[in-house]
PDB file of C-alpha atoms and ligand atoms in Angstrom:
ATOM      1  CA  MET A   1     -34.001   4.335 -43.861  1.00  0.00           C
ATOM      2  CA  GLY A   2     -32.992   7.154 -41.532  1.00  0.00           C
ATOM      3  CA  GLY A   3     -36.609   8.270 -41.549  1.00  0.00           C
ATOM      4  CA  ALA A   4     -37.567   5.025 -39.838  1.00  0.00           C
ATOM      5  CA  TRP A   5     -35.273   5.901 -36.922  1.00  0.00           C
ATOM      6  CA  THR A   6     -36.325   9.479 -36.182  1.00  0.00           C
ATOM      7  CA  LYS A   7     -38.018   8.467 -32.913  1.00  0.00           C
ATOM      8  CA  GLU A   8     -35.145   6.352 -31.549  1.00  0.00           C
ATOM      9  CA  PHE A   9     -32.516   8.888 -32.548  1.00  0.00           C
ATOM     10  CA  ALA A  10     -34.492  12.109 -32.061  1.00  0.00           C
ATOM     11  CA  ASP A  11     -31.475  13.878 -30.493  1.00  0.00           C
ATOM     12  CA  ALA A  12     -29.296  13.316 -33.565  1.00  0.00           C
ATOM     13  CA  PRO A  13     -31.387  14.585 -36.459  1.00  0.00           C
ATOM     14  CA  ASP A  14     -28.410  15.696 -38.553  1.00  0.00           C
ATOM     15  CA  ALA A  15     -26.779  12.271 -38.343  1.00  0.00           C
ATOM     16  CA  LEU A  16     -29.775  10.522 -39.905  1.00  0.00           C
ATOM     17  CA  LYS A  17     -30.243   9.692 -43.573  1.00  0.00           C
ATOM     18  CA  CYS A  18     -32.680  11.859 -45.505  1.00  0.00           C
ATOM     19  CA  ASN A  19     -33.107   9.136 -48.122  1.00  0.00           C
ATOM     20  CA  ALA A  20     -31.658   5.746 -49.066  1.00  0.00           C
ATOM     21  CA  ASP A  21     -28.795   7.230 -51.106  1.00  0.00           C
ATOM     22  CA  HIS A  22     -27.770   9.830 -48.532  1.00  0.00           C
ATOM     23  CA  ARG A  23     -24.184   9.165 -47.475  1.00  0.00           C
ATOM     24  CA  THR A  24     -21.232  11.098 -46.173  1.00  0.00           C
ATOM     25  CA  VAL A  25     -17.930  10.202 -47.728  1.00  0.00           C
ATOM     26  CA  VAL A  26     -14.928  11.060 -45.565  1.00  0.00           C
ATOM     27  CA  GLN A  27     -11.659  12.094 -47.209  1.00  0.00           C
ATOM     28  CA  ALA A  28      -8.550  11.782 -45.085  1.00  0.00           C
ATOM     29  CA  GLY A  29      -4.952  11.913 -46.243  1.00  0.00           C
ATOM     30  CA  GLY A  30      -5.834  10.661 -49.719  1.00  0.00           C
ATOM     31  CA  VAL A  31      -8.103   7.853 -48.421  1.00  0.00           C
ATOM     32  CA  THR A  32     -11.853   7.731 -49.039  1.00  0.00           C
ATOM     33  CA  ILE A  33     -13.909   6.190 -46.245  1.00  0.00           C
ATOM     34  CA  GLY A  34     -17.558   5.377 -46.900  1.00  0.00           C
ATOM     35  CA  GLY A  35     -17.125   5.405 -50.663  1.00  0.00           C
ATOM     36  CA  GLY A  36     -17.776   1.693 -51.216  1.00  0.00           C
ATOM     37  CA  GLU A  37     -14.289   0.273 -50.662  1.00  0.00           C
ATOM     38  CA  PHE A  38     -13.702  -1.575 -47.353  1.00  0.00           C
ATOM     39  CA  ILE A  39     -10.898   0.396 -45.681  1.00  0.00           C
ATOM     40  CA  THR A  40      -8.509  -1.187 -43.200  1.00  0.00           C
ATOM     41  CA  MET A  41      -6.761   0.916 -40.569  1.00  0.00           C
ATOM     42  CA  ALA A  42      -4.036  -1.024 -38.773  1.00  0.00           C
ATOM     43  CA  GLY A  43      -1.059  -0.598 -36.502  1.00  0.00           C
ATOM     44  CA  PRO A  44       0.066  -0.927 -32.927  1.00  0.00           C
ATOM     45  CA  CYS A  45      -2.086  -0.028 -29.942  1.00  0.00           C
ATOM     46  CA  SER A  46       0.703   2.336 -28.787  1.00  0.00           C
ATOM     47  CA  VAL A  47       3.545   3.941 -30.672  1.00  0.00           C
ATOM     48  CA  GLU A  48       6.568   2.519 -28.809  1.00  0.00           C
ATOM     49  CA  THR A  49       9.744   2.970 -30.875  1.00  0.00           C
ATOM     50  CA  GLU A  50      10.677   4.146 -34.363  1.00  0.00           C
ATOM     51  CA  ARG A  51      11.623   0.622 -35.357  1.00  0.00           C
ATOM     52  CA  GLN A  52       8.388  -0.917 -34.028  1.00  0.00           C
ATOM     53  CA  LEU A  53       6.247   1.652 -35.847  1.00  0.00           C
ATOM     54  CA  MET A  54       8.155   1.616 -39.143  1.00  0.00           C
ATOM     55  CA  GLU A  55       8.209  -2.179 -39.363  1.00  0.00           C
ATOM     56  CA  THR A  56       4.501  -2.315 -38.592  1.00  0.00           C
ATOM     57  CA  ALA A  57       3.643   0.418 -41.104  1.00  0.00           C
ATOM     58  CA  GLU A  58       5.579  -1.418 -43.820  1.00  0.00           C
ATOM     59  CA  CYS A  59       3.824  -4.693 -43.014  1.00  0.00           C
ATOM     60  CA  VAL A  60       0.304  -3.260 -42.954  1.00  0.00           C
ATOM     61  CA  VAL A  61       0.676  -1.223 -46.153  1.00  0.00           C
ATOM     62  CA  ARG A  62       1.994  -4.313 -47.974  1.00  0.00           C
ATOM     63  CA  ALA A  63      -1.006  -6.308 -46.758  1.00  0.00           C
ATOM     64  CA  GLY A  64      -3.513  -3.717 -48.023  1.00  0.00           C
ATOM     65  CA  ALA A  65      -4.170  -1.332 -45.116  1.00  0.00           C
ATOM     66  CA  ARG A  66      -4.761   2.303 -46.098  1.00  0.00           C
ATOM     67  CA  VAL A  67      -4.482   4.009 -42.713  1.00  0.00           C
ATOM     68  CA  LEU A  68      -1.883   3.578 -39.952  1.00  0.00           C
ATOM     69  CA  ARG A  69      -3.158   3.568 -36.379  1.00  0.00           C
ATOM     70  CA  GLY A  70      -1.032   4.106 -33.284  1.00  0.00           C
ATOM     71  CA  GLY A  71      -1.647   5.768 -29.938  1.00  0.00           C
ATOM     72  CA  ALA A  72       0.656   8.555 -28.789  1.00  0.00           C
ATOM     73  CA  TYR A  73      -1.666   9.602 -25.939  1.00  0.00           C
ATOM     74  CA  LYS A  74      -2.999   6.484 -24.224  1.00  0.00           C
ATOM     75  CA  PRO A  75      -6.072   6.278 -21.986  1.00  0.00           C
ATOM     76  CA  ARG A  76      -4.718   3.713 -19.498  1.00  0.00           C
ATOM     77  CA  THR A  77      -6.826   2.492 -16.607  1.00  0.00           C
ATOM     78  CA  SER A  78      -3.743   2.260 -14.385  1.00  0.00           C
ATOM     79  CA  PRO A  79      -1.531   5.293 -13.694  1.00  0.00           C
ATOM     80  CA  TYR A  80       1.429   2.864 -13.585  1.00  0.00           C
ATOM     81  CA  SER A  81       0.913   1.634 -17.166  1.00  0.00           C
ATOM     82  CA  PHE A  82       2.685   3.151 -20.190  1.00  0.00           C
ATOM     83  CA  GLN A  83       0.935   6.438 -20.947  1.00  0.00           C
ATOM     84  CA  GLY A  84       2.197   6.981 -24.502  1.00  0.00           C
ATOM     85  CA  LEU A  85       5.087   8.937 -26.028  1.00  0.00           C
ATOM     86  CA  GLY A  86       3.049  12.124 -26.530  1.00  0.00           C
ATOM     87  CA  GLU A  87       4.364  14.488 -29.204  1.00  0.00           C
ATOM     88  CA  GLU A  88       7.362  12.212 -29.843  1.00  0.00           C
ATOM     89  CA  GLY A  89       4.856   9.535 -30.875  1.00  0.00           C
ATOM     90  CA  LEU A  90       3.085  11.977 -33.198  1.00  0.00           C
ATOM     91  CA  LYS A  91       6.395  12.728 -34.908  1.00  0.00           C
ATOM     92  CA  LEU A  92       7.045   9.018 -35.437  1.00  0.00           C
ATOM     93  CA  LEU A  93       3.577   8.630 -36.970  1.00  0.00           C
ATOM     94  CA  ALA A  94       4.331  11.469 -39.400  1.00  0.00           C
ATOM     95  CA  LEU A  95       7.629   9.772 -40.284  1.00  0.00           C
ATOM     96  CA  ALA A  96       5.824   6.484 -40.991  1.00  0.00           C
ATOM     97  CA  ARG A  97       3.283   8.307 -43.159  1.00  0.00           C
ATOM     98  CA  ALA A  98       6.082   9.897 -45.190  1.00  0.00           C
ATOM     99  CA  ALA A  99       7.758   6.508 -45.661  1.00  0.00           C
ATOM    100  CA  THR A 100       4.659   4.511 -46.633  1.00  0.00           C
ATOM    101  CA  GLY A 101       1.977   6.898 -47.924  1.00  0.00           C
ATOM    102  CA  LEU A 102      -0.453   5.604 -45.296  1.00  0.00           C
ATOM    103  CA  ALA A 103      -2.817   8.147 -43.743  1.00  0.00           C
ATOM    104  CA  VAL A 104      -2.568   8.413 -39.941  1.00  0.00           C
ATOM    105  CA  VAL A 105      -5.210   8.068 -37.229  1.00  0.00           C
ATOM    106  CA  THR A 106      -4.354   8.676 -33.588  1.00  0.00           C
ATOM    107  CA  GLU A 107      -6.247   9.347 -30.387  1.00  0.00           C
ATOM    108  CA  VAL A 108      -6.624  12.776 -28.833  1.00  0.00           C
ATOM    109  CA  MET A 109      -7.444  12.673 -25.123  1.00  0.00           C
ATOM    110  CA  ALA A 110      -7.404  16.315 -24.024  1.00  0.00           C
ATOM    111  CA  ALA A 111      -9.065  19.330 -25.613  1.00  0.00           C
ATOM    112  CA  ALA A 112      -5.849  21.332 -25.239  1.00  0.00           C
ATOM    113  CA  ASP A 113      -3.963  18.747 -27.336  1.00  0.00           C
ATOM    114  CA  ALA A 114      -6.382  18.814 -30.278  1.00  0.00           C
ATOM    115  CA  PRO A 115      -4.592  21.443 -32.412  1.00  0.00           C
ATOM    116  CA  ARG A 116      -1.223  19.715 -31.922  1.00  0.00           C
ATOM    117  CA  VAL A 117      -2.575  16.257 -32.756  1.00  0.00           C
ATOM    118  CA  ALA A 118      -4.279  17.741 -35.833  1.00  0.00           C
ATOM    119  CA  GLU A 119      -0.915  19.055 -37.062  1.00  0.00           C
ATOM    120  CA  TYR A 120       0.354  15.485 -37.363  1.00  0.00           C
ATOM    121  CA  ALA A 121      -2.691  13.259 -37.903  1.00  0.00           C
ATOM    122  CA  ASP A 122      -5.104  12.897 -40.817  1.00  0.00           C
ATOM    123  CA  ILE A 123      -7.886  11.586 -38.558  1.00  0.00           C
ATOM    124  CA  LEU A 124      -8.425  12.347 -34.863  1.00  0.00           C
ATOM    125  CA  GLN A 125      -9.648   9.392 -32.810  1.00  0.00           C
ATOM    126  CA  ILE A 126     -12.011  10.014 -29.916  1.00  0.00           C
ATOM    127  CA  GLY A 127     -11.646   6.954 -27.684  1.00  0.00           C
ATOM    128  CA  SER A 128     -14.372   4.942 -26.036  1.00  0.00           C
ATOM    129  CA  ARG A 129     -13.661   6.542 -22.669  1.00  0.00           C
ATOM    130  CA  SER A 130     -13.957  10.042 -24.154  1.00  0.00           C
ATOM    131  CA  MET A 131     -17.135   9.691 -26.211  1.00  0.00           C
ATOM    132  CA  GLU A 132     -19.045  11.944 -23.834  1.00  0.00           C
ATOM    133  CA  ASN A 133     -16.242  14.449 -23.172  1.00  0.00           C
ATOM    134  CA  TYR A 134     -18.041  17.344 -24.804  1.00  0.00           C
ATOM    135  CA  ALA A 135     -15.192  19.853 -24.446  1.00  0.00           C
ATOM    136  CA  LEU A 136     -12.961  17.370 -26.269  1.00  0.00           C
ATOM    137  CA  LEU A 137     -15.587  16.757 -28.969  1.00  0.00           C
ATOM    138  CA  GLU A 138     -15.775  20.486 -29.593  1.00  0.00           C
ATOM    139  CA  ALA A 139     -12.005  21.016 -29.676  1.00  0.00           C
ATOM    140  CA  ALA A 140     -11.494  18.043 -31.999  1.00  0.00           C
ATOM    141  CA  ALA A 141     -14.355  19.096 -34.274  1.00  0.00           C
ATOM    142  CA  ARG A 142     -13.036  22.625 -34.583  1.00  0.00           C
ATOM    143  CA  THR A 143      -9.652  21.447 -35.905  1.00  0.00           C
ATOM    144  CA  GLY A 144     -11.545  20.565 -39.107  1.00  0.00           C
ATOM    145  CA  ARG A 145      -9.877  17.158 -39.255  1.00  0.00           C
ATOM    146  CA  PRO A 146     -12.029  14.063 -39.805  1.00  0.00           C
ATOM    147  CA  ILE A 147     -13.062  12.459 -36.509  1.00  0.00           C
ATOM    148  CA  LEU A 148     -13.100   8.729 -35.750  1.00  0.00           C
ATOM    149  CA  LEU A 149     -15.724   8.555 -32.993  1.00  0.00           C
ATOM    150  CA  LYS A 150     -15.602   5.340 -30.979  1.00  0.00           C
ATOM    151  CA  ARG A 151     -18.679   4.100 -29.208  1.00  0.00           C
ATOM    152  CA  GLY A 152     -18.406   4.325 -25.440  1.00  0.00           C
ATOM    153  CA  MET A 153     -18.235   0.933 -23.790  1.00  0.00           C
ATOM    154  CA  VAL A 154     -21.476   1.636 -21.906  1.00  0.00           C
ATOM    155  CA  ALA A 155     -23.052   3.816 -24.587  1.00  0.00           C
ATOM    156  CA  THR A 156     -26.165   2.955 -26.575  1.00  0.00           C
ATOM    157  CA  VAL A 157     -26.313   3.569 -30.307  1.00  0.00           C
ATOM    158  CA  ALA A 158     -28.456   6.629 -29.493  1.00  0.00           C
ATOM    159  CA  ASP A 159     -25.727   7.930 -27.144  1.00  0.00           C
ATOM    160  CA  LEU A 160     -23.122   7.475 -29.895  1.00  0.00           C
ATOM    161  CA  LEU A 161     -25.262   9.408 -32.346  1.00  0.00           C
ATOM    162  CA  ARG A 162     -25.814  12.179 -29.774  1.00  0.00           C
ATOM    163  CA  SER A 163     -22.059  12.662 -29.637  1.00  0.00           C
ATOM    164  CA  ALA A 164     -21.917  12.642 -33.450  1.00  0.00           C
ATOM    165  CA  GLN A 165     -24.618  15.312 -33.427  1.00  0.00           C
ATOM    166  CA  CYS A 166     -22.400  17.463 -31.179  1.00  0.00           C
ATOM    167  CA  ILE A 167     -19.523  17.219 -33.660  1.00  0.00           C
ATOM    168  CA  LEU A 168     -21.886  18.023 -36.529  1.00  0.00           C
ATOM    169  CA  SER A 169     -23.188  21.037 -34.611  1.00  0.00           C
ATOM    170  CA  TYR A 170     -19.632  22.419 -34.445  1.00  0.00           C
ATOM    171  CA  GLY A 171     -19.522  22.410 -38.227  1.00  0.00           C
ATOM    172  CA  ASN A 172     -17.541  19.217 -38.789  1.00  0.00           C
ATOM    173  CA  SER A 173     -19.354  16.618 -40.891  1.00  0.00           C
ATOM    174  CA  GLN A 174     -16.339  14.390 -41.507  1.00  0.00           C
ATOM    175  CA  ILE A 175     -17.215  11.747 -38.914  1.00  0.00           C
ATOM    176  CA  ILE A 176     -16.507   8.012 -38.939  1.00  0.00           C
ATOM    177  CA  LEU A 177     -18.469   6.001 -36.371  1.00  0.00           C
ATOM    178  CA  CYS A 178     -16.787   2.988 -34.756  1.00  0.00           C
ATOM    179  CA  GLU A 179     -18.324  -0.037 -33.035  1.00  0.00           C
ATOM    180  CA  ARG A 180     -15.647  -1.413 -30.664  1.00  0.00           C
ATOM    181  CA  GLY A 181     -17.665  -3.636 -28.353  1.00  0.00           C
ATOM    182  CA  ILE A 182     -19.753  -2.850 -25.312  1.00  0.00           C
ATOM    183  CA  ARG A 183     -19.878  -4.053 -21.706  1.00  0.00           C
ATOM    184  CA  THR A 184     -22.368  -6.835 -21.066  1.00  0.00           C
ATOM    185  CA  PHE A 185     -22.561  -9.727 -18.577  1.00  0.00           C
ATOM    186  CA  GLU A 186     -20.368 -11.768 -20.968  1.00  0.00           C
ATOM    187  CA  THR A 187     -16.729 -11.998 -19.896  1.00  0.00           C
ATOM    188  CA  ALA A 188     -15.331 -14.497 -22.424  1.00  0.00           C
ATOM    189  CA  THR A 189     -14.573 -11.593 -24.736  1.00  0.00           C
ATOM    190  CA  ARG A 190     -13.141  -8.262 -23.576  1.00  0.00           C
ATOM    191  CA  ASN A 191     -16.291  -6.520 -24.832  1.00  0.00           C
ATOM    192  CA  THR A 192     -19.394  -7.767 -26.609  1.00  0.00           C
ATOM    193  CA  PHE A 193     -19.149  -6.978 -30.316  1.00  0.00           C
ATOM    194  CA  ASP A 194     -22.492  -5.382 -31.191  1.00  0.00           C
ATOM    195  CA  VAL A 195     -22.761  -6.468 -34.784  1.00  0.00           C
ATOM    196  CA  ALA A 196     -26.438  -5.489 -34.828  1.00  0.00           C
ATOM    197  CA  GLY A 197     -25.324  -1.995 -33.873  1.00  0.00           C
ATOM    198  CA  ILE A 198     -23.335  -1.845 -37.122  1.00  0.00           C
ATOM    199  CA  ALA A 199     -26.423  -2.812 -39.130  1.00  0.00           C
ATOM    200  CA  VAL A 200     -28.554  -0.258 -37.269  1.00  0.00           C
ATOM    201  CA  LEU A 201     -26.006   2.496 -37.887  1.00  0.00           C
ATOM    202  CA  LYS A 202     -25.680   1.589 -41.574  1.00  0.00           C
ATOM    203  CA  GLU A 203     -29.444   1.813 -41.935  1.00  0.00           C
ATOM    204  CA  ALA A 204     -30.048   4.942 -39.872  1.00  0.00           C
ATOM    205  CA  THR A 205     -27.126   7.266 -40.516  1.00  0.00           C
ATOM    206  CA  HIS A 206     -25.374   8.713 -43.542  1.00  0.00           C
ATOM    207  CA  LEU A 207     -21.993   8.564 -41.743  1.00  0.00           C
ATOM    208  CA  PRO A 208     -19.405   5.867 -42.499  1.00  0.00           C
ATOM    209  CA  VAL A 209     -19.292   3.049 -39.933  1.00  0.00           C
ATOM    210  CA  ILE A 210     -16.241   0.980 -39.097  1.00  0.00           C
ATOM    211  CA  ALA A 211     -15.577  -1.835 -36.609  1.00  0.00           C
ATOM    212  CA  ASP A 212     -12.781  -2.459 -34.134  1.00  0.00           C
ATOM    213  CA  PRO A 213     -12.561  -6.239 -33.782  1.00  0.00           C
ATOM    214  CA  SER A 214      -9.426  -5.983 -31.598  1.00  0.00           C
ATOM    215  CA  HIS A 215     -10.917  -4.153 -28.610  1.00  0.00           C
ATOM    216  CA  ALA A 216     -14.133  -6.154 -28.922  1.00  0.00           C
ATOM    217  CA  ALA A 217     -12.362  -9.537 -28.910  1.00  0.00           C
ATOM    218  CA  GLY A 218      -9.562  -8.901 -26.438  1.00  0.00           C
ATOM    219  CA  ARG A 219      -7.724 -11.949 -27.804  1.00  0.00           C
ATOM    220  CA  ARG A 220      -6.038 -12.224 -31.147  1.00  0.00           C
ATOM    221  CA  SER A 221      -7.459 -15.619 -32.153  1.00  0.00           C
ATOM    222  CA  LEU A 222     -10.977 -14.119 -32.384  1.00  0.00           C
ATOM    223  CA  VAL A 223     -10.069 -11.015 -34.388  1.00  0.00           C
ATOM    224  CA  PRO A 224     -10.398 -12.530 -37.920  1.00  0.00           C
ATOM    225  CA  ALA A 225     -13.885 -13.922 -37.168  1.00  0.00           C
ATOM    226  CA  LEU A 226     -15.098 -10.563 -35.872  1.00  0.00           C
ATOM    227  CA  ALA A 227     -13.560  -8.842 -38.895  1.00  0.00           C
ATOM    228  CA  ARG A 228     -15.503 -11.133 -41.235  1.00  0.00           C
ATOM    229  CA  THR A 229     -18.657 -10.382 -39.268  1.00  0.00           C
ATOM    230  CA  ALA A 230     -18.042  -6.658 -39.645  1.00  0.00           C
ATOM    231  CA  VAL A 231     -17.735  -7.023 -43.422  1.00  0.00           C
ATOM    232  CA  ALA A 232     -20.910  -9.123 -43.527  1.00  0.00           C
ATOM    233  CA  ALA A 233     -22.825  -6.515 -41.503  1.00  0.00           C
ATOM    234  CA  GLY A 234     -21.910  -3.863 -44.075  1.00  0.00           C
ATOM    235  CA  ALA A 235     -19.163  -1.940 -42.259  1.00  0.00           C
ATOM    236  CA  ASP A 236     -17.193   0.564 -44.338  1.00  0.00           C
ATOM    237  CA  GLY A 237     -13.933  -0.552 -42.793  1.00  0.00           C
ATOM    238  CA  MET A 238     -12.139  -1.670 -39.655  1.00  0.00           C
ATOM    239  CA  ILE A 239      -9.378  -0.648 -37.297  1.00  0.00           C
ATOM    240  CA  VAL A 240      -7.096  -3.440 -36.107  1.00  0.00           C
ATOM    241  CA  GLU A 241      -4.131  -3.742 -33.753  1.00  0.00           C
ATOM    242  CA  VAL A 242      -0.920  -5.245 -35.178  1.00  0.00           C
ATOM    243  CA  HIS A 243       2.501  -5.560 -33.519  1.00  0.00           C
ATOM    244  CA  PRO A 244       5.870  -7.031 -34.605  1.00  0.00           C
ATOM    245  CA  HIS A 245       6.070  -8.983 -31.305  1.00  0.00           C
ATOM    246  CA  PRO A 246       2.592  -9.004 -29.723  1.00  0.00           C
ATOM    247  CA  GLU A 247       3.816 -10.786 -26.592  1.00  0.00           C
ATOM    248  CA  GLN A 248       6.177  -7.849 -25.930  1.00  0.00           C
ATOM    249  CA  ALA A 249       3.695  -5.037 -26.699  1.00  0.00           C
ATOM    250  CA  TRP A 250       3.565  -2.184 -24.184  1.00  0.00           C
ATOM    251  CA  SER A 251      -0.261  -2.233 -24.382  1.00  0.00           C
ATOM    252  CA  ASP A 252      -2.970  -4.597 -25.656  1.00  0.00           C
ATOM    253  CA  GLY A 253      -0.576  -7.379 -26.715  1.00  0.00           C
ATOM    254  CA  ASP A 254      -3.163 -10.126 -26.125  1.00  0.00           C
ATOM    255  CA  GLN A 255      -5.396  -8.768 -28.879  1.00  0.00           C
ATOM    256  CA  SER A 256      -2.656  -7.628 -31.275  1.00  0.00           C
ATOM    257  CA  LEU A 257      -2.045  -9.669 -34.422  1.00  0.00           C
ATOM    258  CA  SER A 258       1.448 -10.658 -35.496  1.00  0.00           C
ATOM    259  CA  PHE A 259       2.494  -9.633 -39.010  1.00  0.00           C
ATOM    260  CA  ALA A 260       1.829 -13.152 -40.340  1.00  0.00           C
ATOM    261  CA  GLU A 261      -1.607 -13.257 -38.696  1.00  0.00           C
ATOM    262  CA  PHE A 262      -2.510  -9.861 -40.132  1.00  0.00           C
ATOM    263  CA  GLU A 263      -1.372 -10.843 -43.634  1.00  0.00           C
ATOM    264  CA  THR A 264      -3.426 -14.050 -43.489  1.00  0.00           C
ATOM    265  CA  MET A 265      -6.508 -12.222 -42.210  1.00  0.00           C
ATOM    266  CA  MET A 266      -6.265  -9.614 -44.972  1.00  0.00           C
ATOM    267  CA  ALA A 267      -5.906 -12.248 -47.689  1.00  0.00           C
ATOM    268  CA  ASP A 268      -8.803 -14.280 -46.262  1.00  0.00           C
ATOM    269  CA  LEU A 269     -11.032 -11.174 -46.144  1.00  0.00           C
ATOM    270  CA  VAL A 270     -10.784 -10.493 -49.888  1.00  0.00           C
ATOM    271  CA  PRO A 271     -13.719 -12.723 -50.974  1.00  0.00           C
ATOM    272  CA  TRP A 272     -15.847 -11.378 -48.117  1.00  0.00           C
ATOM    273  CA  CYS A 273     -15.171  -7.806 -49.240  1.00  0.00           C
ATOM    274  CA  GLU A 274     -16.030  -8.757 -52.822  1.00  0.00           C
ATOM    275  CA  LEU A 275     -19.333 -10.198 -51.618  1.00  0.00           C
ATOM    276  CA  GLN A 276     -20.028  -7.023 -49.663  1.00  0.00           C
ATOM    277  CA  ALA A 277     -19.375  -4.911 -52.770  1.00  0.00           C
ATOM    278  CA  GLN A 278     -21.715  -7.122 -54.833  1.00  0.00           C
ATOM    279  CA  PHE A 279     -24.393  -6.860 -52.167  1.00  0.00           C
ATOM    280  CA  ARG A 280     -24.040  -3.066 -52.083  1.00  0.00           C
ATOM    281  CA  ARG A 281     -24.464  -2.915 -55.880  1.00  0.00           C
ATOM    282  CA  VAL A 282     -27.737  -4.866 -55.560  1.00  0.00           C
ATOM    283  CA  ALA A 283     -29.000  -2.978 -52.492  1.00  0.00           C
ATOM    284  CA  GLU A 284     -27.900   0.461 -53.682  1.00  0.00           C
ATOM    285  CA  PRO A 285     -28.042   0.410 -57.490  1.00  0.00           C
ATOM    286  CA  VAL A 286     -26.270   3.301 -59.162  1.00  0.00           C
ATOM    287  CA  ALA A 287     -28.876   5.541 -60.794  1.00  0.00           C
TER     288      ALA A 287
HETATM  289  C1  LIG B   1      -7.334   2.109 -28.748  1.00  0.00           C
HETATM  290  O1  LIG B   1      -7.773   2.253 -29.909  1.00  0.00           O
HETATM  291  O2  LIG B   1      -6.188   1.702 -28.493  1.00  0.00           O
HETATM  292  C2  LIG B   1      -8.286   2.304 -27.632  1.00  0.00           C
HETATM  293  C3  LIG B   1      -7.851   2.648 -26.424  1.00  0.00           C
HETATM  294  O3  LIG B   1      -9.549   2.054 -27.990  1.00  0.00           O
HETATM  295  P1  LIG B   1     -10.916   2.221 -27.148  1.00  0.00           P
HETATM  296  O4  LIG B   1     -11.053   3.693 -26.908  1.00  0.00           O
HETATM  297  O5  LIG B   1     -11.950   1.672 -28.060  1.00  0.00           O
HETATM  298  O6  LIG B   1     -10.771   1.428 -25.870  1.00  0.00           O
HETATM  299 MN1  LIG B   2      -5.561  -0.658 -27.745  1.00  0.00          MN
END
């Protein structure tokens, strides 16, 4: 239990379990994350147009997703790449929420933007590249919105929990941790999916843990296998990229699922999620 990890994660004492049953359940826009149901967050990498977002939101809600993802502020490695629609993108996300009932998660990149993003989003995403931006962690935490904290691509599990500890120290305990793949010597995948990291986090912390098979895989054909692995490792949910025309996406098209691919993956995941729920009932019997 968390107690077994106090040495490894000494800098994140408040993120660790006090006992086997200790868990934080995050409530966001009517969705419960970490409550036993495997929650899927899905949508485009970037919000591009009203039509693209609405069509995607309608597809993912039909297929069983509970949260719509979509970037309005994009951390692009090239200054010449699409940088996101900014507030216009936030407004489109709010429109899609009103039309579908999905909760909304979107990335905040700058501390100054945190209050504005919090006006529109149910969950604020801290991206991999921002995991150690402490001013941003503080600003996001202080909005009071739940935080989806992605693991930095060169961050250890201990580093991730240190950042969670910062958010906790600002009085926000509504944190969802996200394993999205790390940099290793392997180049066949975009990042190396650290499935053991999911198991470690589930054992050590009381915070919900989700996986991002899209940014780990980097190619759409691998996404369903990584999603199954995430369920098997005990993740509380996943965040997946979906696009009406992946080959035309303005960002991350190679790893985005088409609507048909997403629907198939969701249907195929059902028995795996049922197994996970059965396993949880055995491992964590209700008193
Ligand atoms: C994203 O979710 O589109 C994203 C940029 O993710 P990450 O921060 O994990 O690279
Ligand atoms: Mn992306």
